[in-house]
Amino acid sequence: MTAPRLDDSLVPLLHEVFGYSAFRGAQQEIVEHVCADGDALVLMPTGGGKSLCYQVPAIARHRAGRGLTVVVSPLIALMHDQVGALEEAGVNAAYLNSSLTFDEAQRIEREMMSGRLVMLYAAPERLTTPRFLSQLDSLYERGLLSLFAIDEAHCVSQWGHDFRVDYLGLNVLHERFANVPRIALTATADDLTRADIIERLQLEQASVFISSFDRPNIRYAIVEKDNARAQLRRFILDEHTGDAGIVYCQSRKKVEETAAWLNGEGISALAYHAGLDAGVRRDHQDRFLREDGIVMVATIAFGMGIDKPDVRFVAHLDLPKSVEGYYQETGRGGRDGNPATAWLAYGLQDVVQQRKMAETSDGDAAHRRRLGQNLDAMLALCETVECRRTQLLAYFGQPGTAACGNCDTCTSPPRTWDGTVPAQKFLSAIVRLAQRRQRYGAGHVIDILLGTTNARIESLDHTSLTVFGIGADLDATQWRGIVRQLLAQRLLAVGTDGYGTLELTDDSAAVLRGERAVWLRTEAPRTARRSGTGSSRKAKATDVPLDSPGEALFEQLRAWRGETAKAAGLPAYVIFHDATLRQIASVRPTTSDELSGISGLGAAKLEKYGDAVLAITAA
Ligand code: ADP
Ligand code: ZN
């Protein structure tokens, strides 16, 4: 097949269809590579602009007579908005999934087989059915199968945080349609996951494009859990009143309770987890996407592929199981590039709980070891006294970046102190109990050190232990902080009995013998911590500044957009992003020529909405 020259027309195409004047970062290189039939693995952070990396080649290749691009995407619920956005831009796109009626599916299949369709979104389980594959065979034979785009490619890896068994079947694409280029994309992949993606999708020949994983507009904050609900409430009220956000919890029950509680506190919240009725889930997701200022309380089942650009905060009430998970989940904030906050509260119970789960998890020893390592890395991020972003980027293979000034450890550096003596006291208590062939959880051991007398302590005769009361110089909260950090540093372990009892590790002995010092972190004083929020207020600073007639015009445009979106059954941002409306409000274009210079306004939208917008700006 002789390739028509595609790349000369790529920037004009970008402008014509999407209304953008230039590619961003590695986009151009990727798009050119794929247009020239190259395979690609693209690692780019959320909000980096992955979609255009396959959408632009899909359109360019279709115009050059190459036919259909098939986009593999894991969540059928989200295809609707993605396809809606393409249709708004005048691109013939569709999705096939179980939500369609028989007639609709038939119509789309006809469109696909005719060669007119530019992009088809499908879930992996649909793609690998014999029926679908034989339809692709027919397109392939006619030279009308152009490209495969595999979105959320980390789903193919068992090491990833989001493994989906259906993704394993995707190697059939390469085996069956060897000449069709493939582009795989993901927002998160450490070295192991990356190697896994390449192996399982047989992408050995692919060029790998790695963008920086930095999300400079996200401010990271990790706080010690004290009263998590009260802390969450303060965080939202202080920094994100009226903003859209996501609150992640580990269990369904906690999701529902937290959502109900937030509503009681006057914060509009909805619940989302896999146990809810599909209709309710859909309704909640729709409202989150379409209404302003909703807080979604969810298990991590929610959020992948959510394209909502203006999520202003992501809060975790439970410790994520890995740094990848944390990065992926927090990455759902601030896709529009405006400031967002990633906030996590964690404490001793989280550490005990997660260590217990890692130790007693199903699967082989290698799997458990991997879980343990994931947790270690997550804990190291939580306990670091250095810049969180530096640490995060080092984890993703970008070591040595300078302190960012936009995370909690940068704005209020925690102090470190020599905690060897208290560590020895705590470990000694474990030794004394072990001599009596006893094991207890953190709470009871702390009671012993504090010299608390209660019925349990007395009936167990723990007042007679030599360590009884030797830790009364500290309070229970301080002790919990110490135990948490000993667990994080693996100087203490959670037993496999499933009760959260504590035991020594191989490294504990050196501490007990005085051969190893233990450095611990102190939280910065609360007042100091809050002073950092001034600079991180939801700054509209990066937005186009508007004078007051400009603001009024912006509000008018927003109102028009709201009605238009509602009539089309689409989220408002699919019609126009806030940034586009702000620019219109600032420039006040009066002709369609002037309007076409606005970023985010392509030919199809100009045609469709130009008159309506000009009617508002001219009024
Ligand atoms: P990802 O899938 O990597 O999370 P998206 O593809 O959703 O990111 O893009 C994030 C945002 O950036 C979107 O609003 C998109 O329209 C915008 N965007 C992407 N590329 C460009 C570009 N070249 N110029 C302007 N905006 C862009
Ligand atoms: Zn920092």
XYZ file of C-alpha atoms in Angstrom, residues 232-518:
287
model
C -12.839 16.318 55.116
C -15.551 18.838 55.909
C -12.973 21.488 56.790
C -10.984 20.745 53.669
C -14.028 21.135 51.406
C -15.334 24.240 53.148
C -11.940 25.935 53.397
C -10.715 25.233 49.925
C -13.452 23.952 47.663
C -16.863 25.320 48.524
C -19.210 24.758 45.607
C -16.645 22.827 43.578
C -17.080 19.468 41.888
C -14.978 16.789 43.527
C -14.574 13.080 44.133
C -14.261 11.442 47.553
C -12.906 7.898 47.445
C -13.708 5.342 50.145
C -12.802 1.704 50.260
C -16.137 0.086 51.099
C -19.619 0.476 49.702
C -21.022 1.008 53.153
C -18.613 3.829 53.861
C -19.428 5.395 50.489
C -23.114 5.542 51.333
C -22.609 6.749 54.884
C -20.172 9.452 53.828
C -22.456 10.715 51.045
C -25.409 10.898 53.434
C -23.297 12.695 56.019
C -21.987 15.272 53.523
C -25.530 16.040 52.415
C -26.450 16.543 56.048
C -23.603 19.049 56.238
C -25.033 20.992 53.311
C -22.566 19.681 50.718
C -24.344 18.158 47.667
C -23.045 14.630 47.428
C -23.988 11.482 45.515
C -22.889 7.888 46.021
C -21.391 5.578 43.419
C -20.334 1.949 43.808
C -20.731 -1.329 42.000
C -23.436 -2.517 44.379
C -25.874 0.192 43.358
C -28.560 -0.461 40.792
C -27.295 0.275 37.262
C -29.972 2.926 36.750
C -29.004 4.733 39.935
C -25.335 4.578 39.002
C -26.009 6.029 35.605
C -28.201 8.757 37.038
C -25.578 9.747 39.617
C -22.820 9.759 37.048
C -24.910 11.877 34.692
C -25.670 14.380 37.395
C -22.018 14.569 38.369
C -21.065 15.264 34.752
C -23.876 17.655 33.959
C -24.586 19.610 37.127
C -22.231 22.049 38.784
C -20.595 21.486 42.135
C -21.541 17.872 42.893
C -19.302 15.815 45.174
C -19.224 12.178 44.118
C -18.487 9.761 46.951
C -17.320 6.543 45.360
C -15.316 3.378 45.452
C -12.488 3.293 42.947
C -14.913 1.580 40.556
C -15.838 5.146 39.669
C -13.778 7.483 37.608
C -11.737 5.692 35.025
C -12.245 7.432 31.715
C -14.329 10.163 33.303
C -13.646 13.076 31.015
C -15.083 15.769 33.248
C -12.430 18.463 32.980
C -13.361 20.595 35.986
C -13.076 18.190 38.919
C -11.458 20.523 41.449
C -10.507 18.038 44.145
C -10.002 14.349 44.729
C -10.086 13.255 48.364
C -9.174 9.839 49.727
C -10.620 8.749 53.044
C -8.773 5.432 52.861
C -5.228 4.674 51.880
C -4.829 3.678 48.207
C -3.184 0.277 47.739
C -0.434 1.545 45.471
C 1.189 4.689 44.154
C -0.175 3.896 40.688
C -3.675 3.766 42.082
C -3.146 7.015 43.945
C -1.711 8.744 40.902
C -4.469 7.511 38.615
C -7.248 8.464 41.004
C -5.854 11.876 41.922
C -5.194 12.458 38.221
C -8.929 12.743 37.656
C -8.726 16.216 39.162
C -7.822 19.292 37.137
C -7.840 17.905 33.624
C -8.563 21.393 32.339
C -5.197 22.557 33.659
C -6.672 24.805 36.353
C -5.686 24.303 40.002
C -6.976 21.184 41.754
C -6.200 19.480 45.047
C -5.390 15.842 45.794
C -6.111 15.310 49.470
C -5.589 12.127 51.461
C -6.206 11.403 55.122
C -4.627 8.290 56.553
C -3.741 6.856 59.916
C -2.587 3.871 61.894
C -5.694 1.819 61.207
C -5.200 2.196 57.456
C -1.698 0.833 57.713
C -2.674 -2.116 59.912
C -5.638 -2.896 57.688
C -3.661 -2.788 54.456
C -0.716 -4.744 55.793
C -3.170 -7.364 56.979
C -4.815 -7.530 53.580
C -1.493 -7.808 51.789
C -0.320 -10.575 54.111
C -3.469 -12.652 53.918
C -4.400 -12.043 50.295
C -5.214 -14.919 47.960
C -2.677 -15.733 45.308
C 0.870 -16.960 45.463
C 3.834 -15.644 47.432
C 5.015 -13.494 44.520
C 1.633 -11.819 44.388
C 1.673 -11.101 48.124
C 5.193 -9.767 47.886
C 4.115 -7.461 45.092
C 1.170 -6.199 47.155
C 3.545 -5.573 50.036
C 5.917 -3.608 47.815
C 3.081 -1.534 46.404
C 2.009 -0.680 49.906
C 5.575 0.151 50.974
C 5.878 2.643 48.132
C 2.539 4.221 49.015
C 3.537 4.508 52.671
C 6.874 5.997 51.753
C 5.015 8.703 49.856
C 2.776 9.352 52.848
C 5.622 9.503 55.351
C 8.119 11.444 53.294
C 9.495 14.698 54.611
C 10.526 15.696 51.124
C 8.470 17.159 48.303
C 5.602 14.779 47.450
C 5.876 15.561 43.757
C 9.604 14.854 43.662
C 8.912 11.502 45.274
C 5.976 10.720 42.981
C 7.920 11.538 39.843
C 10.881 9.485 41.010
C 8.506 6.566 41.354
C 7.480 6.975 37.733
C 11.055 6.997 36.519
C 11.778 10.732 36.647
C 14.185 11.107 39.580
C 15.789 14.277 40.844
C 13.153 16.909 40.076
C 13.296 20.028 42.231
C 10.907 20.625 45.120
C 7.642 21.894 43.682
C 6.344 24.471 46.127
C 2.834 23.170 45.475
C 2.437 20.318 47.950
C 1.991 20.181 51.710
C 5.543 19.110 52.496
C 6.860 22.044 50.445
C 4.558 24.691 51.887
C 4.845 23.517 55.497
C 7.807 21.189 55.861
C 7.364 18.570 58.574
C 10.156 18.217 61.100
C 11.996 15.001 61.830
C 13.031 13.822 65.249
C 15.030 10.951 66.682
C 12.374 8.494 67.802
C 14.756 5.670 68.695
C 13.877 5.594 72.393
C 10.083 5.445 71.996
C 10.565 2.900 69.196
C 12.617 0.753 71.581
C 9.944 1.068 74.244
C 7.240 -0.073 71.888
C 9.259 -2.950 70.476
C 10.228 -4.033 74.015
C 6.571 -4.258 74.913
C 6.056 -6.599 71.975
C 9.009 -8.703 73.199
C 7.665 -8.877 76.755
C 4.252 -9.967 75.527
C 5.846 -12.548 73.245
C 7.664 -13.982 76.246
C 4.211 -14.654 77.669
C 3.209 -16.123 74.312
C 0.825 -13.237 73.751
C 0.194 -10.880 70.867
C -1.978 -7.792 70.766
C -3.029 -5.041 68.425
C -1.682 -1.490 68.597
C -4.422 -0.133 70.865
C -3.752 -2.543 73.682
C 0.025 -2.199 73.526
C -0.335 1.582 73.641
C -2.565 1.230 76.728
C 0.180 -0.777 78.408
C 2.844 1.821 77.606
C 0.629 4.646 78.795
C 0.015 2.777 82.062
C -3.734 2.737 81.546
C -5.585 0.657 84.065
C -8.754 -0.945 82.842
C -10.514 -4.233 83.439
C -8.834 -5.906 80.505
C -5.314 -4.834 81.434
C -5.853 -5.960 85.002
C -7.433 -9.294 84.224
C -4.515 -10.063 81.908
C -2.088 -8.985 84.631
C -0.403 -6.586 82.220
C 0.219 -4.095 85.018
C 3.042 -6.384 86.108
C 4.927 -6.061 82.831
C 8.181 -4.104 83.216
C 7.113 -1.901 80.300
C 3.829 -0.929 81.957
C 3.598 2.868 82.065
C 7.040 3.561 80.575
C 5.506 5.534 77.702
C 3.414 7.968 79.714
C 5.530 10.892 78.484
C 3.645 10.749 75.178
C -0.093 10.678 74.512
C -2.126 8.068 72.637
C -2.217 10.095 69.398
C 1.544 10.456 69.394
C 1.936 6.758 70.016
C -0.365 5.903 67.128
C 1.777 8.101 64.876
C 4.905 6.262 66.030
C 3.399 2.807 65.504
C 2.156 3.833 62.070
C 5.646 4.875 61.056
C 7.267 1.772 62.519
C 4.890 -0.269 60.371
C 5.653 1.891 57.360
C 9.391 1.410 57.879
C 8.893 -2.337 58.373
C 10.315 -2.203 61.869
C 7.059 -3.742 62.968
C 4.758 -6.190 61.188
C 1.122 -7.186 61.265
C 0.673 -10.895 62.029
C -1.046 -13.244 59.632
C -3.667 -14.265 62.173
C -6.104 -11.747 60.708
C -6.605 -9.907 64.020
C -4.186 -7.083 63.378
C -1.796 -8.222 66.101
C 1.729 -6.854 65.961
C 5.030 -8.681 65.797
C 8.717 -7.911 65.306
C 10.483 -8.013 61.950
C 14.040 -8.968 61.039
C 15.009 -5.327 61.313
C 13.534 -4.766 64.774
C 16.442 -6.395 66.575
C 18.952 -3.755 65.453
C 16.722 -1.057 66.921
C 16.348 -2.917 70.198
C 20.104 -3.397 70.459
C 20.645 0.309 69.839
C 22.434 -0.283 66.545
C 19.917 1.505 64.410
C 18.368 4.933 64.923
C 14.748 5.542 64.044
